[in-house]
mmCIF file of C-alpha atoms in Angstrom:
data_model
loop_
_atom_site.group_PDB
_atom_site.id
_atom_site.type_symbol
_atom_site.label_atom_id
_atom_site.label_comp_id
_atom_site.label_asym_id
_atom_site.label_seq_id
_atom_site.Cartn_x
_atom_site.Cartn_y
_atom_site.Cartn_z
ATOM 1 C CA UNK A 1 0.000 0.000 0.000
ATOM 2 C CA UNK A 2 1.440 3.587 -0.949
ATOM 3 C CA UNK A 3 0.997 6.041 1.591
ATOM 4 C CA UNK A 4 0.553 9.456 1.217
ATOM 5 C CA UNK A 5 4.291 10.878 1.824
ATOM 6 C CA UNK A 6 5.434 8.375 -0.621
ATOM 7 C CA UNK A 7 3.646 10.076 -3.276
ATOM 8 C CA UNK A 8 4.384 13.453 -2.334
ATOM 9 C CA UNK A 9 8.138 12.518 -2.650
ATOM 10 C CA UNK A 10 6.957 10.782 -5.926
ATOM 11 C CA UNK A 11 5.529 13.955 -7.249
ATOM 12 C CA UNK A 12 9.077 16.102 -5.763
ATOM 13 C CA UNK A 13 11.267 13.778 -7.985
ATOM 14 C CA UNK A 14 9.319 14.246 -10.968
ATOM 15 C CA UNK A 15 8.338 17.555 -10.698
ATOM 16 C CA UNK A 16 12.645 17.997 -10.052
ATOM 17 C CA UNK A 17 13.009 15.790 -13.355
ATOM 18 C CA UNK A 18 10.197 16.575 -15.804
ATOM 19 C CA UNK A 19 11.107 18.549 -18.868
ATOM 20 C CA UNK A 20 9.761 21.108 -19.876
ATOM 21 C CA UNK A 21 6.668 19.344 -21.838
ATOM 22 C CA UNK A 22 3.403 20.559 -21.145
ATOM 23 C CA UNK A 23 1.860 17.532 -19.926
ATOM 24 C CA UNK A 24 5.089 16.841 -17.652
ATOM 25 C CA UNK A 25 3.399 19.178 -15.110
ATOM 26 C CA UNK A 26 2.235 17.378 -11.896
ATOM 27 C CA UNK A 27 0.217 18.329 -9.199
ATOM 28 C CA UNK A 28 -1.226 16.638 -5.913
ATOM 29 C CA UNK A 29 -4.432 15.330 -7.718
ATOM 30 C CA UNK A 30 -2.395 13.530 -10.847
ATOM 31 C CA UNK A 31 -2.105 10.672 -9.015
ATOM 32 C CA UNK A 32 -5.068 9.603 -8.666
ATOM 33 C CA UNK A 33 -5.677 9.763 -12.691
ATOM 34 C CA UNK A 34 -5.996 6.381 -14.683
ATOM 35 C CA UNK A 35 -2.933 7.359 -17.125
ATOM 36 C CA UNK A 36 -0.776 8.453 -13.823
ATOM 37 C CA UNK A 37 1.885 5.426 -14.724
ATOM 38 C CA UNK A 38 1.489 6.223 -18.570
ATOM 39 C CA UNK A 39 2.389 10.211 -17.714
ATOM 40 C CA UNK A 40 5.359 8.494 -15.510
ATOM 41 C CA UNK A 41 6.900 6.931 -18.037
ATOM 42 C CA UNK A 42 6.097 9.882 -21.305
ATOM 43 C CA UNK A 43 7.960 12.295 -19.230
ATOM 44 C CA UNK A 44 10.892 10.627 -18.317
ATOM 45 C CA UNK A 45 14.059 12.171 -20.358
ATOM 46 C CA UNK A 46 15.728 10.177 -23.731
ATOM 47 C CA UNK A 47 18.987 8.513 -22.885
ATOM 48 C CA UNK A 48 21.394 10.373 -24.184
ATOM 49 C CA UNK A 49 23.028 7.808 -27.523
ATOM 50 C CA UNK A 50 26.745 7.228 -27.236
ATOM 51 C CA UNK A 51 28.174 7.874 -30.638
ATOM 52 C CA UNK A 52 28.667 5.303 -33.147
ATOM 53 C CA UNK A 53 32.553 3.695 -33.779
ATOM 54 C CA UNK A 54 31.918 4.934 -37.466
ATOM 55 C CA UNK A 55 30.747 8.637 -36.255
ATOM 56 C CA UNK A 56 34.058 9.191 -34.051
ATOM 57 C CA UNK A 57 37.528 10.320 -35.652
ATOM 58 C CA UNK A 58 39.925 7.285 -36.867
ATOM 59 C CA UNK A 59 43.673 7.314 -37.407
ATOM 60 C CA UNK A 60 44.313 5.249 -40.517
ATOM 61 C CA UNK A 61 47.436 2.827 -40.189
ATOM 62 C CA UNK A 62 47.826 2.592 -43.661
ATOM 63 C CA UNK A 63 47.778 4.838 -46.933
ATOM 64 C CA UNK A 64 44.963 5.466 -48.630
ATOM 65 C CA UNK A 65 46.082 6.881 -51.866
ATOM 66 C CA UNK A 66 46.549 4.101 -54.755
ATOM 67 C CA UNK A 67 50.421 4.568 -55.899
ATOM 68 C CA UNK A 68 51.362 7.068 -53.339
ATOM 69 C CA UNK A 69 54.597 5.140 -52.130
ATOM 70 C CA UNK A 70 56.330 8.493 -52.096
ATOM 71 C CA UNK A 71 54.062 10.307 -49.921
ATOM 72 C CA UNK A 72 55.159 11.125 -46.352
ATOM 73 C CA UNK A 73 52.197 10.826 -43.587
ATOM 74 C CA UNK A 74 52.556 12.138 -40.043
ATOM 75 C CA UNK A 75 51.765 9.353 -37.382
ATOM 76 C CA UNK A 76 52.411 9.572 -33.481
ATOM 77 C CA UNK A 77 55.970 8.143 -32.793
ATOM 78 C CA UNK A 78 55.911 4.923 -31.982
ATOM 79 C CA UNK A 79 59.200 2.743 -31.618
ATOM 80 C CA UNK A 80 58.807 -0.458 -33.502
ATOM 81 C CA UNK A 81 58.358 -3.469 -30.793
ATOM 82 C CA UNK A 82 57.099 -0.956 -27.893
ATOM 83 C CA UNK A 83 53.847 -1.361 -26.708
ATOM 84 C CA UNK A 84 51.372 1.821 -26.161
ATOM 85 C CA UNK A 85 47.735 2.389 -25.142
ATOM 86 C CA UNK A 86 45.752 5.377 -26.018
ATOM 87 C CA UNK A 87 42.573 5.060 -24.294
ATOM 88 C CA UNK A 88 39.413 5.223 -26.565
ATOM 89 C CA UNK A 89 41.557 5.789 -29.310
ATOM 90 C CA UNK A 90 40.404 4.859 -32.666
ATOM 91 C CA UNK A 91 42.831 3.295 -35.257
ATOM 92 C CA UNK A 92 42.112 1.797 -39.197
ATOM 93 C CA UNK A 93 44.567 -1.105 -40.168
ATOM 94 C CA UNK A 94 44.561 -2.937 -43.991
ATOM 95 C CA UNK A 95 46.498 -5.569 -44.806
ATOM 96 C CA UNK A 96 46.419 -7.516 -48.219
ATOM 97 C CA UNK A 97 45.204 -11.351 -48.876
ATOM 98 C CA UNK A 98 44.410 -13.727 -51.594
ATOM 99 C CA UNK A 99 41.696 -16.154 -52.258
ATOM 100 C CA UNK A 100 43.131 -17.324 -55.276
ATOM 101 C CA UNK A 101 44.411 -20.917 -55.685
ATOM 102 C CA UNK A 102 48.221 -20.050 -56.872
ATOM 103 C CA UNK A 103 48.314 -17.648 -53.759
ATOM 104 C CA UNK A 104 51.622 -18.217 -51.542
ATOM 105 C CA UNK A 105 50.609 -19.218 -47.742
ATOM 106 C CA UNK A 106 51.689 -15.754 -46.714
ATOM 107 C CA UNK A 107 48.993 -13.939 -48.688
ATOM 108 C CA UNK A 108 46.377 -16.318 -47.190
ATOM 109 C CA UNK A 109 43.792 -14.366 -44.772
ATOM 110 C CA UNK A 110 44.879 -16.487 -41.763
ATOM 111 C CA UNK A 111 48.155 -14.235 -42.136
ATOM 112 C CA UNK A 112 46.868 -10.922 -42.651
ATOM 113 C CA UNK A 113 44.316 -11.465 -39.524
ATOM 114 C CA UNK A 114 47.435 -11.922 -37.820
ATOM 115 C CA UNK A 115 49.209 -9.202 -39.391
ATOM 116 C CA UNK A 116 46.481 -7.361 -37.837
ATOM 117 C CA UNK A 117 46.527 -8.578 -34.880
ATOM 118 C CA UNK A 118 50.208 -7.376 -34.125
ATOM 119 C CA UNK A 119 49.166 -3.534 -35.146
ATOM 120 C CA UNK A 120 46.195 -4.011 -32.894
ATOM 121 C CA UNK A 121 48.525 -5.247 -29.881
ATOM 122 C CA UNK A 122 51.190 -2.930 -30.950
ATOM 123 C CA UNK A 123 48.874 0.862 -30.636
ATOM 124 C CA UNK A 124 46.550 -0.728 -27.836
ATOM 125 C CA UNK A 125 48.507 -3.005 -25.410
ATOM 126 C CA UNK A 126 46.326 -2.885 -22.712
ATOM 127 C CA UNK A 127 43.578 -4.518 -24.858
ATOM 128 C CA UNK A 128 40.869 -3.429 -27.788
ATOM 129 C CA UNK A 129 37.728 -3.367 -29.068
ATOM 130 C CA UNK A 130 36.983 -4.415 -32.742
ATOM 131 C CA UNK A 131 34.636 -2.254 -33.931
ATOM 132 C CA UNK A 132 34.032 -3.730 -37.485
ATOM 133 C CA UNK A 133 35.604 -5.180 -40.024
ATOM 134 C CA UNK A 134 35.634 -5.727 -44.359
ATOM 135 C CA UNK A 135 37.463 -6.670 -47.448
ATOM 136 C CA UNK A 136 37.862 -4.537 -50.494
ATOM 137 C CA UNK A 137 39.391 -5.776 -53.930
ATOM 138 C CA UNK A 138 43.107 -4.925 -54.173
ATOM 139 C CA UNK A 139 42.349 -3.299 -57.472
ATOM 140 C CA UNK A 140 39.589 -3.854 -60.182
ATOM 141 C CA UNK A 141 38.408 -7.111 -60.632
ATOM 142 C CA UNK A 142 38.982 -6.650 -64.344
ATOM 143 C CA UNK A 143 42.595 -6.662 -64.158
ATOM 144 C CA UNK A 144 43.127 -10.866 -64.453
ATOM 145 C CA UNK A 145 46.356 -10.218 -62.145
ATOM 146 C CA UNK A 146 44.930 -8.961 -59.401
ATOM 147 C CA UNK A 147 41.376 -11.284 -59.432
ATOM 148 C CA UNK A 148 41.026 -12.145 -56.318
ATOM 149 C CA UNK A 149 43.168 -10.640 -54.150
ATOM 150 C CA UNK A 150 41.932 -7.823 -51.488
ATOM 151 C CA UNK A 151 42.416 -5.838 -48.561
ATOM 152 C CA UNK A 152 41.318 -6.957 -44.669
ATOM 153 C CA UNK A 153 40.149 -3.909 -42.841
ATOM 154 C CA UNK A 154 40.091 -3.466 -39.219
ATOM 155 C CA UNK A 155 38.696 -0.641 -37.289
ATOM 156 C CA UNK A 156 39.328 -1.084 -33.780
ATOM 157 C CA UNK A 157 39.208 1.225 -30.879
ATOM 158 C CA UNK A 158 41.571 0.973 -27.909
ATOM 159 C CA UNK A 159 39.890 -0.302 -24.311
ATOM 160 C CA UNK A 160 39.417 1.802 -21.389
ATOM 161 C CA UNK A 161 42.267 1.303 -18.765
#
């Protein structure tokens, strides 16, 4: 049974919560209206939405530009075989594969998801979050040399401490 002080501090922490919609007001009598709960629940505020992996900024690992081999790109200093963590850091790696049957074992995907793997442990050592993955052709799939061969992307986001 709900006593009568109960409400009243029912009605205090709503009427401290409510937006500002017009039927948000409350009063001493609205609880005793059939749609009381309904009210309840229509007023209470939208969780805020946490933005999605693909919304926030990404460092890519790699370079993006087809034939750009000569092209210097500014990344943090890392030493190679040190391990760092960036907290909620967000990184992009590629690495290349084949699905074709005269592929070498080294271009299988087992190898690149490893490849992977190392970048992943090497920017985030204190663990990470994949956030998604996908394959894009290397080139066109019109060029007969380069049929069936792609790029593994990762996009993975380093884990809270």
């Amino acid at each position: 049974m709900v006593k009568g002080y109960q409400i009243a501090l029912l009605l205090a922490a709503l009427l401290a919560t409510a937006d500002s919609r017009a039927n948000c007001s409350f009063d001493a009598d609205s609880a005793d209206r059939l749609d009381f709960a309904d009210q309840i629940i229509d007023c209470e505020p939208e969780p805020s939405a946490a933005p999605s992996p693909s919304a926030l900024p990404v460092e890519r690992l790699y370079d993006a530009a087809v034939g750009s081999a000569g092209i210097i790109r500014e990344h943090k200093v890392v030493a190679p075989g040190s391990l760092n963590h960036t907290p909620g850091a967000h990184y992009e790696a590629r690495e290349p594969y084949s699905l074709r049957a005269d592929a070498a074992f080294e271009e299988s995907v087992t190898f690149a998801i490893a490849r992977l793997h190392l970048q992943m442990a090497h920017y985030c050592s204190d663990g990470w979050a994949v956030d998604g993955q996908r394959s894009e052709p290397k080139r066109a799939v019109s060029d007969p040399l380069r049929a069936g061969k792609y790029y593994l992307y990762y996009r993975f986001s380093c884990a809270a401490r």
